[in-house]
Amino acid sequence: MQPLFLYNTLLRKKEEFKAINPPFVGLYVCGPTLYSDVHIGNCRTFTSFDIMYRYLLHIGYKVRYVRNITDVGHMENEDAATGEDRIGKQARLKQLEPMEIVQRYSFGFREVMSLFNILPPSIEPTASGHIIEQIEMTQKIIDQGYAYEKDGNVYFDVEKFSKTNNYGILSGRNLEDQLNNTRDLDGQEEKKGRLDFALWKKAKPEHIMRWNSPWGEGFPGWHIECSAMSKKYLGETFDIHGGGMDLIPTHHTNEIAQNIGCCGAAPVNYWVHTNMLTLNGQKMSRSLGNVFLPAELFSGMKLAEDSPSATPSQAKLNGKHPLFEKAFSPMAVRFFMMQTHYRSTLDFSNEALQASEKGFERLMEAYKTLQTIPASTTSSEDVKGIEAKCYAAMNDDFNTSVLIAELFDVVKIINSTNDRKTQLTQADIDLLKTIYQHFVFDIMGLKIETENDKTTVVLDKVIHLVLDIRNDAKTNKNFSLSDKIRDNLNSAGVTIKDGKEGSSWKI
RNA sequence: GGUCCUGUGGCCGAGUGGUUAGGCUCAGCUCUGCAAAAGCUGCUACUCCAGUUCGAACCUGGACGGGACCUCCA
């Protein structure tokens, strides 16, 4: 097993990963709230954890990866009297059942995840499917004395909890600062302390989603779902919990409090947080209104207006965002994301994306070249050393940025061997193929995008026929014909590359 | 206002107390009928000021700039 170091938000430093029950690993990541389309910022988080999941699997762990779907309980302006369940609100606005809202957006979510080649988690539980577990956990927290009921609402008693526990252990904030800096909000009267948060909310008459509970009809608070579901599927204490950095001060802080309040144990050994995605230097978020959707970026994502997976916003778009000169493939965007470490902010821009797209194409072209390069009796390159560096990069807190730099060394070796400037033994060529398989395809989750369907196979034959004709023309020094073929293919979107071993093409 | 992060060459973006990050762009060369591709070479940076050190972009302090969180947010 590779020695893996990861950055633990709890300690604010990297430490070596030790699983509780190796080779098993429990991984929980906070999933989306399906009241609208997932945006690119959400995708970055899920892509980052996809890499971690893939790497843990690759180095031999048996991972149970739980990523929830929030379909109830996620409030707008949680503490305000006007607070409203996000999904309930959408349902009211669109005159649909709440579950229709969730169903609609989960199609879109799954489609986007699959376009990004993000592996599905082992379990994808929904909050509404675990109401009983949430009620039980809430009751247990009350029994332990860390929560109280008031007029059908149940609140977590942060002040009481803080007497014996460090509430701000994850955020690094002390209680006094938080108390002094919390703004005045509505609906504070019935709570004992201003930091107290809801475990259970009483349903108003117009509220659609409601369940019976010991405290009357209502619905669960947002934070309790992750505690209840992670406890159910991964245990009272599990290995890794992830999510976006913006969840640290509230959601994850409260998860820790709930779990200790219920079970007397910290829920997680390693907290891992991904940084935000910015657009023109500003965080992309729904509240700022500067989000954009994968469909606005991707080429070929054509959803029919009446497709069940087409949310109204997706259907119109298809790779036409005003900020970007052209559409990009999902794999180019995935590669772009991995060029930045997951704990750094990632700024989306047209230029940066185009640079990544070219780099990605070069990486993939080299893989094709690798299939045909000649073997020598000796090697002039240290391929084993590169493989070791690739593992070292990933072991150092999943440093995909450094990994990619190592992989471009591989590209260099492949190309120069192809040009007969360096030599590789067959064993080294095979090892390079293994490196590609492991790091590019299995771990980074990239894939070659040209489909191997019938039309592609036929097209390949047709273009090779045309290239043969062009070659004959070149041999006969009929350059006007050969250039005409090349130019016309070019304008049709086919690029010709003349190499030592003949011509090749790509779209 | 409080807490915290950050400032790297034309652009994006790693990194470590002393050694080439990498990608993209640009220029020159090799190859080529020309071009593209590929290869080679060059452009060699670390906001500013002070300190610690034999030596700092990397540690400490300050200034200025950017950002995040403190309210829902991945």
Short mmCIF file of N, CA and C in Angstrom, two decimals, chain A residues 307-471:
data_model
loop_
_atom_site.label_atom_id
_atom_site.label_comp_id
_atom_site.label_asym_id
_atom_site.label_seq_id
_atom_site.Cartn_x
_atom_site.Cartn_y
_atom_site.Cartn_z
N SER A 307 -36.79 16.34 -23.64
CA SER A 307 -36.09 15.23 -22.99
C SER A 307 -36.34 15.27 -21.50
N PRO A 308 -36.51 14.10 -20.90
CA PRO A 308 -36.77 14.10 -19.45
C PRO A 308 -35.58 14.68 -18.67
N SER A 309 -34.40 14.61 -19.27
CA SER A 309 -33.24 15.10 -18.55
C SER A 309 -32.97 16.57 -18.84
N ALA A 310 -33.74 17.14 -19.75
CA ALA A 310 -33.49 18.53 -20.08
C ALA A 310 -34.23 19.45 -19.13
N THR A 311 -33.47 20.08 -18.26
CA THR A 311 -34.07 21.13 -17.49
C THR A 311 -34.19 22.30 -18.44
N PRO A 312 -35.10 23.19 -18.21
CA PRO A 312 -35.33 24.26 -19.18
C PRO A 312 -34.05 25.03 -19.50
N SER A 313 -33.23 25.26 -18.49
CA SER A 313 -32.02 26.03 -18.74
C SER A 313 -31.03 25.25 -19.59
N GLN A 314 -30.96 23.93 -19.40
CA GLN A 314 -29.99 23.15 -20.16
C GLN A 314 -30.34 23.09 -21.64
N ALA A 315 -31.63 22.96 -21.92
CA ALA A 315 -32.03 22.71 -23.29
C ALA A 315 -31.62 23.83 -24.23
N LYS A 316 -31.62 25.04 -23.73
CA LYS A 316 -31.36 26.19 -24.59
C LYS A 316 -29.88 26.35 -24.93
N LEU A 317 -29.00 25.83 -24.10
CA LEU A 317 -27.62 26.28 -24.13
C LEU A 317 -26.77 25.61 -25.19
N ASN A 318 -26.15 24.50 -24.83
CA ASN A 318 -25.27 23.79 -25.75
C ASN A 318 -24.02 24.58 -26.09
N GLY A 319 -23.19 24.77 -25.10
CA GLY A 319 -21.84 25.30 -25.34
C GLY A 319 -21.80 26.73 -25.80
N LYS A 320 -22.71 27.54 -25.34
CA LYS A 320 -22.67 28.92 -25.81
C LYS A 320 -22.70 29.91 -24.66
N HIS A 321 -21.60 29.95 -23.94
CA HIS A 321 -21.51 30.95 -22.87
C HIS A 321 -20.78 32.17 -23.42
N PRO A 322 -21.29 33.35 -23.14
CA PRO A 322 -20.69 34.56 -23.72
C PRO A 322 -19.21 34.75 -23.36
N LEU A 323 -18.80 34.19 -22.23
CA LEU A 323 -17.40 34.40 -21.83
C LEU A 323 -16.42 33.58 -22.65
N PHE A 324 -16.91 32.52 -23.28
CA PHE A 324 -16.00 31.59 -23.95
C PHE A 324 -16.18 31.64 -25.45
N GLU A 325 -15.05 31.65 -26.13
CA GLU A 325 -15.08 31.78 -27.57
C GLU A 325 -15.63 30.54 -28.25
N LYS A 326 -15.44 29.41 -27.60
CA LYS A 326 -15.88 28.17 -28.22
C LYS A 326 -16.33 27.21 -27.13
N ALA A 327 -16.93 26.11 -27.55
CA ALA A 327 -17.33 25.08 -26.60
C ALA A 327 -16.13 24.17 -26.30
N PHE A 328 -16.15 23.54 -25.15
CA PHE A 328 -15.08 22.63 -24.78
C PHE A 328 -15.65 21.26 -24.46
N SER A 329 -14.80 20.24 -24.64
CA SER A 329 -15.27 18.90 -24.31
C SER A 329 -15.19 18.69 -22.81
N PRO A 330 -16.04 17.82 -22.27
CA PRO A 330 -16.01 17.56 -20.82
C PRO A 330 -14.64 17.10 -20.35
N MET A 331 -13.95 16.31 -21.16
CA MET A 331 -12.64 15.81 -20.73
C MET A 331 -11.60 16.94 -20.68
N ALA A 332 -11.70 17.89 -21.61
CA ALA A 332 -10.78 19.01 -21.56
C ALA A 332 -11.02 19.84 -20.31
N VAL A 333 -12.28 19.97 -19.92
CA VAL A 333 -12.60 20.73 -18.72
C VAL A 333 -12.13 19.97 -17.47
N ARG A 334 -12.30 18.66 -17.49
CA ARG A 334 -11.83 17.85 -16.37
C ARG A 334 -10.32 17.99 -16.22
N PHE A 335 -9.62 17.90 -17.34
CA PHE A 335 -8.17 18.05 -17.33
C PHE A 335 -7.78 19.44 -16.81
N PHE A 336 -8.49 20.43 -17.25
CA PHE A 336 -8.26 21.81 -16.80
C PHE A 336 -8.37 21.90 -15.28
N MET A 337 -9.39 21.27 -14.73
CA MET A 337 -9.58 21.31 -13.28
C MET A 337 -8.41 20.65 -12.55
N MET A 338 -7.88 19.59 -13.14
CA MET A 338 -6.82 18.86 -12.45
C MET A 338 -5.46 19.53 -12.56
N GLN A 339 -5.36 20.52 -13.40
CA GLN A 339 -4.09 21.25 -13.48
C GLN A 339 -3.89 22.15 -12.27
N THR A 340 -4.94 22.39 -11.53
CA THR A 340 -4.84 23.17 -10.31
C THR A 340 -5.08 22.22 -9.13
N HIS A 341 -4.32 22.38 -8.07
CA HIS A 341 -4.51 21.53 -6.90
C HIS A 341 -5.90 21.80 -6.30
N TYR A 342 -6.47 20.76 -5.70
CA TYR A 342 -7.86 20.90 -5.25
C TYR A 342 -8.02 21.92 -4.11
N ARG A 343 -6.92 22.23 -3.40
CA ARG A 343 -7.05 23.18 -2.30
C ARG A 343 -6.77 24.63 -2.73
N SER A 344 -6.50 24.85 -4.01
CA SER A 344 -6.32 26.21 -4.50
C SER A 344 -7.59 26.65 -5.22
N THR A 345 -7.82 27.93 -5.26
CA THR A 345 -8.94 28.40 -6.06
C THR A 345 -8.58 28.22 -7.53
N LEU A 346 -9.59 27.96 -8.29
CA LEU A 346 -9.41 27.73 -9.71
C LEU A 346 -10.18 28.80 -10.47
N ASP A 347 -9.48 29.57 -11.27
CA ASP A 347 -10.14 30.65 -11.99
C ASP A 347 -10.45 30.23 -13.42
N PHE A 348 -11.72 30.32 -13.76
CA PHE A 348 -12.16 29.95 -15.11
C PHE A 348 -11.97 31.13 -16.04
N SER A 349 -11.29 30.89 -17.13
CA SER A 349 -11.22 31.93 -18.15
C SER A 349 -11.05 31.27 -19.51
N ASN A 350 -11.39 31.99 -20.52
CA ASN A 350 -11.31 31.48 -21.88
C ASN A 350 -9.89 31.04 -22.22
N GLU A 351 -8.93 31.91 -21.91
CA GLU A 351 -7.53 31.62 -22.25
C GLU A 351 -7.02 30.38 -21.54
N ALA A 352 -7.28 30.29 -20.24
CA ALA A 352 -6.78 29.16 -19.45
C ALA A 352 -7.38 27.86 -19.96
N LEU A 353 -8.63 27.90 -20.31
CA LEU A 353 -9.32 26.71 -20.78
C LEU A 353 -8.76 26.27 -22.14
N GLN A 354 -8.47 27.22 -22.99
CA GLN A 354 -7.92 26.87 -24.30
C GLN A 354 -6.52 26.29 -24.17
N ALA A 355 -5.74 26.84 -23.24
CA ALA A 355 -4.40 26.31 -23.00
C ALA A 355 -4.49 24.86 -22.54
N SER A 356 -5.42 24.58 -21.65
CA SER A 356 -5.58 23.23 -21.14
C SER A 356 -6.05 22.27 -22.22
N GLU A 357 -6.93 22.76 -23.05
CA GLU A 357 -7.44 21.90 -24.12
C GLU A 357 -6.30 21.43 -25.02
N LYS A 358 -5.40 22.35 -25.34
CA LYS A 358 -4.26 21.96 -26.19
C LYS A 358 -3.36 20.97 -25.49
N GLY A 359 -3.09 21.23 -24.23
CA GLY A 359 -2.26 20.32 -23.46
C GLY A 359 -2.88 18.94 -23.39
N PHE A 360 -4.18 18.91 -23.17
CA PHE A 360 -4.89 17.64 -23.08
C PHE A 360 -4.80 16.87 -24.39
N GLU A 361 -4.95 17.59 -25.49
CA GLU A 361 -4.85 16.93 -26.79
C GLU A 361 -3.45 16.35 -27.03
N ARG A 362 -2.45 17.09 -26.56
CA ARG A 362 -1.07 16.61 -26.73
C ARG A 362 -0.86 15.33 -25.93
N LEU A 363 -1.42 15.31 -24.72
CA LEU A 363 -1.32 14.13 -23.88
C LEU A 363 -1.96 12.93 -24.55
N MET A 364 -3.10 13.15 -25.17
CA MET A 364 -3.83 12.05 -25.78
C MET A 364 -3.21 11.62 -27.11
N GLU A 365 -2.67 12.58 -27.86
CA GLU A 365 -1.98 12.25 -29.10
C GLU A 365 -0.78 11.36 -28.82
N ALA A 366 -0.06 11.68 -27.75
CA ALA A 366 1.13 10.89 -27.40
C ALA A 366 0.75 9.45 -27.09
N TYR A 367 -0.45 9.26 -26.54
CA TYR A 367 -0.88 7.89 -26.24
C TYR A 367 -1.08 7.10 -27.53
N LYS A 368 -1.61 7.77 -28.54
CA LYS A 368 -1.76 7.10 -29.84
C LYS A 368 -0.39 6.76 -30.41
N THR A 369 0.52 7.72 -30.32
CA THR A 369 1.88 7.49 -30.83
C THR A 369 2.53 6.33 -30.11
N LEU A 370 2.27 6.23 -28.82
CA LEU A 370 2.87 5.19 -27.99
C LEU A 370 2.58 3.79 -28.53
N GLN A 371 1.44 3.63 -29.19
CA GLN A 371 1.05 2.31 -29.69
C GLN A 371 1.94 1.87 -30.85
N THR A 372 2.64 2.81 -31.48
CA THR A 372 3.37 2.46 -32.69
C THR A 372 4.86 2.70 -32.61
N ILE A 373 5.37 3.16 -31.47
CA ILE A 373 6.81 3.47 -31.47
C ILE A 373 7.64 2.19 -31.43
N PRO A 374 8.82 2.26 -32.05
CA PRO A 374 9.66 1.06 -32.15
C PRO A 374 10.44 0.79 -30.87
N ALA A 375 10.66 -0.50 -30.61
CA ALA A 375 11.44 -0.89 -29.42
C ALA A 375 12.91 -1.03 -29.77
N SER A 376 13.75 -0.74 -28.81
CA SER A 376 15.19 -0.91 -28.98
C SER A 376 15.68 -1.95 -27.98
N THR A 377 16.95 -2.29 -28.09
CA THR A 377 17.51 -3.26 -27.15
C THR A 377 17.90 -2.59 -25.83
N THR A 378 18.10 -1.28 -25.88
CA THR A 378 18.43 -0.57 -24.63
C THR A 378 17.53 0.65 -24.49
N SER A 379 17.43 1.14 -23.27
CA SER A 379 16.66 2.34 -23.01
C SER A 379 17.59 3.49 -22.63
N SER A 380 17.27 4.66 -23.14
CA SER A 380 18.04 5.83 -22.74
C SER A 380 17.30 6.63 -21.67
N GLU A 381 16.10 6.15 -21.32
CA GLU A 381 15.27 6.91 -20.38
C GLU A 381 14.94 6.08 -19.13
N ASP A 382 14.75 6.79 -18.02
CA ASP A 382 14.42 6.13 -16.76
C ASP A 382 12.91 6.12 -16.55
N VAL A 383 12.27 5.16 -17.17
CA VAL A 383 10.80 5.12 -17.11
C VAL A 383 10.31 4.75 -15.71
N LYS A 384 11.01 3.81 -15.08
CA LYS A 384 10.63 3.41 -13.71
C LYS A 384 10.66 4.61 -12.76
N GLY A 385 11.66 5.46 -12.96
CA GLY A 385 11.78 6.64 -12.11
C GLY A 385 10.58 7.57 -12.27
N ILE A 386 10.09 7.67 -13.50
CA ILE A 386 8.92 8.53 -13.74
C ILE A 386 7.70 7.96 -13.06
N GLU A 387 7.55 6.65 -13.14
CA GLU A 387 6.40 6.02 -12.48
C GLU A 387 6.42 6.32 -10.98
N ALA A 388 7.61 6.20 -10.40
CA ALA A 388 7.75 6.48 -8.96
C ALA A 388 7.37 7.93 -8.65
N LYS A 389 7.77 8.84 -9.54
CA LYS A 389 7.43 10.25 -9.32
C LYS A 389 5.93 10.49 -9.43
N CYS A 390 5.28 9.74 -10.31
CA CYS A 390 3.83 9.88 -10.44
C CYS A 390 3.14 9.47 -9.14
N TYR A 391 3.59 8.34 -8.58
CA TYR A 391 3.01 7.93 -7.29
C TYR A 391 3.31 8.94 -6.20
N ALA A 392 4.54 9.45 -6.21
CA ALA A 392 4.93 10.42 -5.18
C ALA A 392 4.01 11.64 -5.24
N ALA A 393 3.70 12.09 -6.47
CA ALA A 393 2.84 13.26 -6.63
C ALA A 393 1.46 12.99 -6.04
N MET A 394 0.89 11.84 -6.36
CA MET A 394 -0.45 11.53 -5.86
C MET A 394 -0.45 11.29 -4.35
N ASN A 395 0.62 10.69 -3.87
CA ASN A 395 0.70 10.44 -2.43
C ASN A 395 0.83 11.72 -1.62
N ASP A 396 1.27 12.77 -2.28
CA ASP A 396 1.41 14.05 -1.61
C ASP A 396 0.11 14.84 -1.73
N ASP A 397 -0.90 14.40 -1.03
CA ASP A 397 -2.18 15.10 -0.99
C ASP A 397 -2.80 15.25 -2.39
N PHE A 398 -2.72 14.17 -3.16
CA PHE A 398 -3.36 14.13 -4.48
C PHE A 398 -2.94 15.32 -5.35
N ASN A 399 -1.63 15.47 -5.49
CA ASN A 399 -1.15 16.63 -6.26
C ASN A 399 -1.19 16.34 -7.76
N THR A 400 -2.37 16.53 -8.33
CA THR A 400 -2.56 16.24 -9.75
C THR A 400 -1.78 17.20 -10.62
N SER A 401 -1.53 18.39 -10.11
CA SER A 401 -0.78 19.37 -10.87
C SER A 401 0.64 18.87 -11.15
N VAL A 402 1.28 18.35 -10.11
CA VAL A 402 2.62 17.79 -10.29
C VAL A 402 2.55 16.50 -11.12
N LEU A 403 1.52 15.71 -10.88
CA LEU A 403 1.36 14.48 -11.67
C LEU A 403 1.34 14.80 -13.16
N ILE A 404 0.59 15.83 -13.52
CA ILE A 404 0.48 16.19 -14.93
C ILE A 404 1.84 16.62 -15.48
N ALA A 405 2.61 17.34 -14.68
CA ALA A 405 3.95 17.73 -15.11
C ALA A 405 4.78 16.48 -15.40
N GLU A 406 4.68 15.46 -14.54
CA GLU A 406 5.43 14.21 -14.77
C GLU A 406 4.95 13.54 -16.05
N LEU A 407 3.64 13.59 -16.28
CA LEU A 407 3.10 12.93 -17.46
C LEU A 407 3.56 13.61 -18.75
N PHE A 408 3.81 14.91 -18.67
CA PHE A 408 4.34 15.57 -19.87
C PHE A 408 5.79 15.18 -20.13
N ASP A 409 6.49 14.71 -19.10
CA ASP A 409 7.80 14.10 -19.33
C ASP A 409 7.63 12.82 -20.15
N VAL A 410 6.58 12.08 -19.81
CA VAL A 410 6.27 10.86 -20.56
C VAL A 410 5.98 11.21 -22.02
N VAL A 411 5.19 12.27 -22.23
CA VAL A 411 4.87 12.71 -23.59
C VAL A 411 6.15 13.02 -24.36
N LYS A 412 7.06 13.72 -23.70
CA LYS A 412 8.32 14.09 -24.32
C LYS A 412 9.09 12.84 -24.75
N ILE A 413 9.16 11.86 -23.87
CA ILE A 413 9.90 10.63 -24.17
C ILE A 413 9.26 9.90 -25.34
N ILE A 414 7.94 9.83 -25.33
CA ILE A 414 7.25 9.13 -26.43
C ILE A 414 7.55 9.81 -27.76
N ASN A 415 7.42 11.12 -27.78
CA ASN A 415 7.61 11.83 -29.04
C ASN A 415 9.06 11.75 -29.53
N SER A 416 10.00 11.86 -28.62
CA SER A 416 11.39 11.85 -29.08
C SER A 416 11.81 10.44 -29.46
N THR A 417 11.21 9.41 -28.84
CA THR A 417 11.48 8.05 -29.27
C THR A 417 10.88 7.82 -30.66
N ASN A 418 9.72 8.40 -30.86
CA ASN A 418 9.09 8.31 -32.17
C ASN A 418 9.95 8.98 -33.23
N ASP A 419 10.67 10.01 -32.85
CA ASP A 419 11.58 10.70 -33.77
C ASP A 419 12.96 10.07 -33.80
N ARG A 420 13.11 8.91 -33.13
CA ARG A 420 14.38 8.17 -33.09
C ARG A 420 15.48 8.95 -32.36
N LYS A 421 15.09 9.85 -31.50
CA LYS A 421 16.12 10.61 -30.78
C LYS A 421 16.45 9.95 -29.44
N THR A 422 15.51 9.15 -28.93
CA THR A 422 15.76 8.38 -27.71
C THR A 422 15.33 6.95 -27.98
N GLN A 423 15.77 6.05 -27.08
CA GLN A 423 15.44 4.64 -27.27
C GLN A 423 14.72 4.08 -26.05
N LEU A 424 13.82 3.15 -26.31
CA LEU A 424 13.11 2.47 -25.24
C LEU A 424 13.08 0.97 -25.53
N THR A 425 13.25 0.17 -24.48
CA THR A 425 13.07 -1.27 -24.65
C THR A 425 11.58 -1.57 -24.68
N GLN A 426 11.24 -2.76 -25.14
CA GLN A 426 9.83 -3.14 -25.17
C GLN A 426 9.25 -3.09 -23.76
N ALA A 427 10.05 -3.50 -22.78
CA ALA A 427 9.57 -3.49 -21.39
C ALA A 427 9.22 -2.07 -20.96
N ASP A 428 10.05 -1.10 -21.36
CA ASP A 428 9.77 0.28 -20.99
C ASP A 428 8.55 0.82 -21.74
N ILE A 429 8.39 0.43 -22.99
CA ILE A 429 7.21 0.84 -23.74
C ILE A 429 5.96 0.30 -23.06
N ASP A 430 6.03 -0.95 -22.63
CA ASP A 430 4.89 -1.54 -21.91
C ASP A 430 4.63 -0.81 -20.60
N LEU A 431 5.72 -0.42 -19.94
CA LEU A 431 5.55 0.30 -18.67
C LEU A 431 4.90 1.67 -18.91
N LEU A 432 5.27 2.31 -20.02
CA LEU A 432 4.63 3.59 -20.34
C LEU A 432 3.14 3.41 -20.58
N LYS A 433 2.81 2.29 -21.24
CA LYS A 433 1.38 2.01 -21.45
C LYS A 433 0.68 1.82 -20.11
N THR A 434 1.36 1.14 -19.21
CA THR A 434 0.79 0.94 -17.87
C THR A 434 0.62 2.27 -17.15
N ILE A 435 1.61 3.14 -17.28
CA ILE A 435 1.52 4.46 -16.63
C ILE A 435 0.31 5.22 -17.17
N TYR A 436 0.13 5.19 -18.48
CA TYR A 436 -1.04 5.85 -19.05
C TYR A 436 -2.32 5.24 -18.50
N GLN A 437 -2.37 3.91 -18.53
CA GLN A 437 -3.59 3.24 -18.06
C GLN A 437 -3.87 3.62 -16.61
N HIS A 438 -2.87 3.55 -15.77
CA HIS A 438 -3.09 3.81 -14.35
C HIS A 438 -3.38 5.27 -14.07
N PHE A 439 -2.48 6.14 -14.51
CA PHE A 439 -2.58 7.53 -14.06
C PHE A 439 -3.53 8.37 -14.91
N VAL A 440 -3.48 8.20 -16.21
CA VAL A 440 -4.32 9.05 -17.06
C VAL A 440 -5.77 8.54 -17.07
N PHE A 441 -5.93 7.24 -17.27
CA PHE A 441 -7.28 6.72 -17.45
C PHE A 441 -7.94 6.31 -16.12
N ASP A 442 -7.21 5.52 -15.31
CA ASP A 442 -7.85 5.02 -14.07
C ASP A 442 -7.95 6.11 -13.00
N ILE A 443 -6.86 6.83 -12.78
CA ILE A 443 -6.82 7.75 -11.64
C ILE A 443 -7.36 9.13 -12.01
N MET A 444 -6.84 9.70 -13.09
CA MET A 444 -7.35 11.03 -13.47
C MET A 444 -8.72 10.90 -14.13
N GLY A 445 -9.07 9.69 -14.53
CA GLY A 445 -10.40 9.48 -15.08
C GLY A 445 -10.61 10.15 -16.43
N LEU A 446 -9.53 10.32 -17.18
CA LEU A 446 -9.67 10.90 -18.52
C LEU A 446 -9.95 9.78 -19.50
N LYS A 447 -10.57 10.11 -20.58
CA LYS A 447 -10.80 9.10 -21.61
C LYS A 447 -10.66 9.73 -22.99
N ILE A 448 -10.34 8.89 -23.92
CA ILE A 448 -10.23 9.36 -25.30
C ILE A 448 -11.63 9.57 -25.84
N GLU A 449 -11.81 10.71 -26.46
CA GLU A 449 -13.19 11.12 -26.72
C GLU A 449 -13.77 10.69 -28.06
N THR A 450 -12.91 10.26 -28.96
CA THR A 450 -13.48 9.82 -30.24
C THR A 450 -14.19 8.49 -30.03
N GLU A 451 -15.42 8.45 -30.42
CA GLU A 451 -16.20 7.24 -30.21
C GLU A 451 -15.76 6.18 -31.23
N ASN A 452 -15.80 4.96 -30.80
CA ASN A 452 -15.43 3.87 -31.70
C ASN A 452 -16.66 3.26 -32.36
N ASP A 453 -17.54 4.12 -32.80
CA ASP A 453 -18.73 3.57 -33.43
C ASP A 453 -18.47 3.31 -34.92
N LYS A 454 -19.47 2.82 -35.60
CA LYS A 454 -19.28 2.41 -36.99
C LYS A 454 -18.88 3.57 -37.89
N THR A 455 -19.53 4.69 -37.71
CA THR A 455 -19.23 5.84 -38.57
C THR A 455 -17.76 6.24 -38.43
N THR A 456 -17.23 6.19 -37.20
CA THR A 456 -15.85 6.57 -37.01
C THR A 456 -14.91 5.63 -37.76
N VAL A 457 -15.23 4.33 -37.68
CA VAL A 457 -14.39 3.35 -38.36
C VAL A 457 -14.42 3.57 -39.87
N VAL A 458 -15.62 3.80 -40.40
CA VAL A 458 -15.76 4.05 -41.83
C VAL A 458 -15.02 5.33 -42.22
N LEU A 459 -15.22 6.37 -41.40
CA LEU A 459 -14.58 7.65 -41.68
C LEU A 459 -13.07 7.49 -41.75
N ASP A 460 -12.53 6.71 -40.82
CA ASP A 460 -11.09 6.50 -40.79
C ASP A 460 -10.61 5.88 -42.10
N LYS A 461 -11.37 4.90 -42.59
CA LYS A 461 -10.98 4.25 -43.84
C LYS A 461 -11.06 5.23 -45.01
N VAL A 462 -12.13 6.01 -45.03
CA VAL A 462 -12.32 6.97 -46.13
C VAL A 462 -11.18 7.99 -46.14
N ILE A 463 -10.85 8.51 -44.97
CA ILE A 463 -9.82 9.54 -44.93
C ILE A 463 -8.46 8.94 -45.31
N HIS A 464 -8.21 7.71 -44.90
CA HIS A 464 -6.95 7.10 -45.30
C HIS A 464 -6.87 6.88 -46.81
N LEU A 465 -8.01 6.60 -47.41
CA LEU A 465 -8.05 6.49 -48.88
C LEU A 465 -7.67 7.82 -49.50
N VAL A 466 -8.27 8.89 -48.97
CA VAL A 466 -7.98 10.23 -49.49
C VAL A 466 -6.50 10.56 -49.29
N LEU A 467 -5.97 10.18 -48.13
CA LEU A 467 -4.57 10.46 -47.85
C LEU A 467 -3.65 9.68 -48.79
N ASP A 468 -4.07 8.46 -49.17
CA ASP A 468 -3.29 7.69 -50.13
C ASP A 468 -3.20 8.42 -51.47
N ILE A 469 -4.36 8.92 -51.90
CA ILE A 469 -4.41 9.66 -53.17
C ILE A 469 -3.50 10.89 -53.07
N ARG A 470 -3.56 11.57 -51.93
CA ARG A 470 -2.75 12.77 -51.75
C ARG A 470 -1.25 12.39 -51.79
N ASN A 471 -0.94 11.25 -51.19
CA ASN A 471 0.44 10.80 -51.16
C ASN A 471 0.96 10.54 -52.58
#
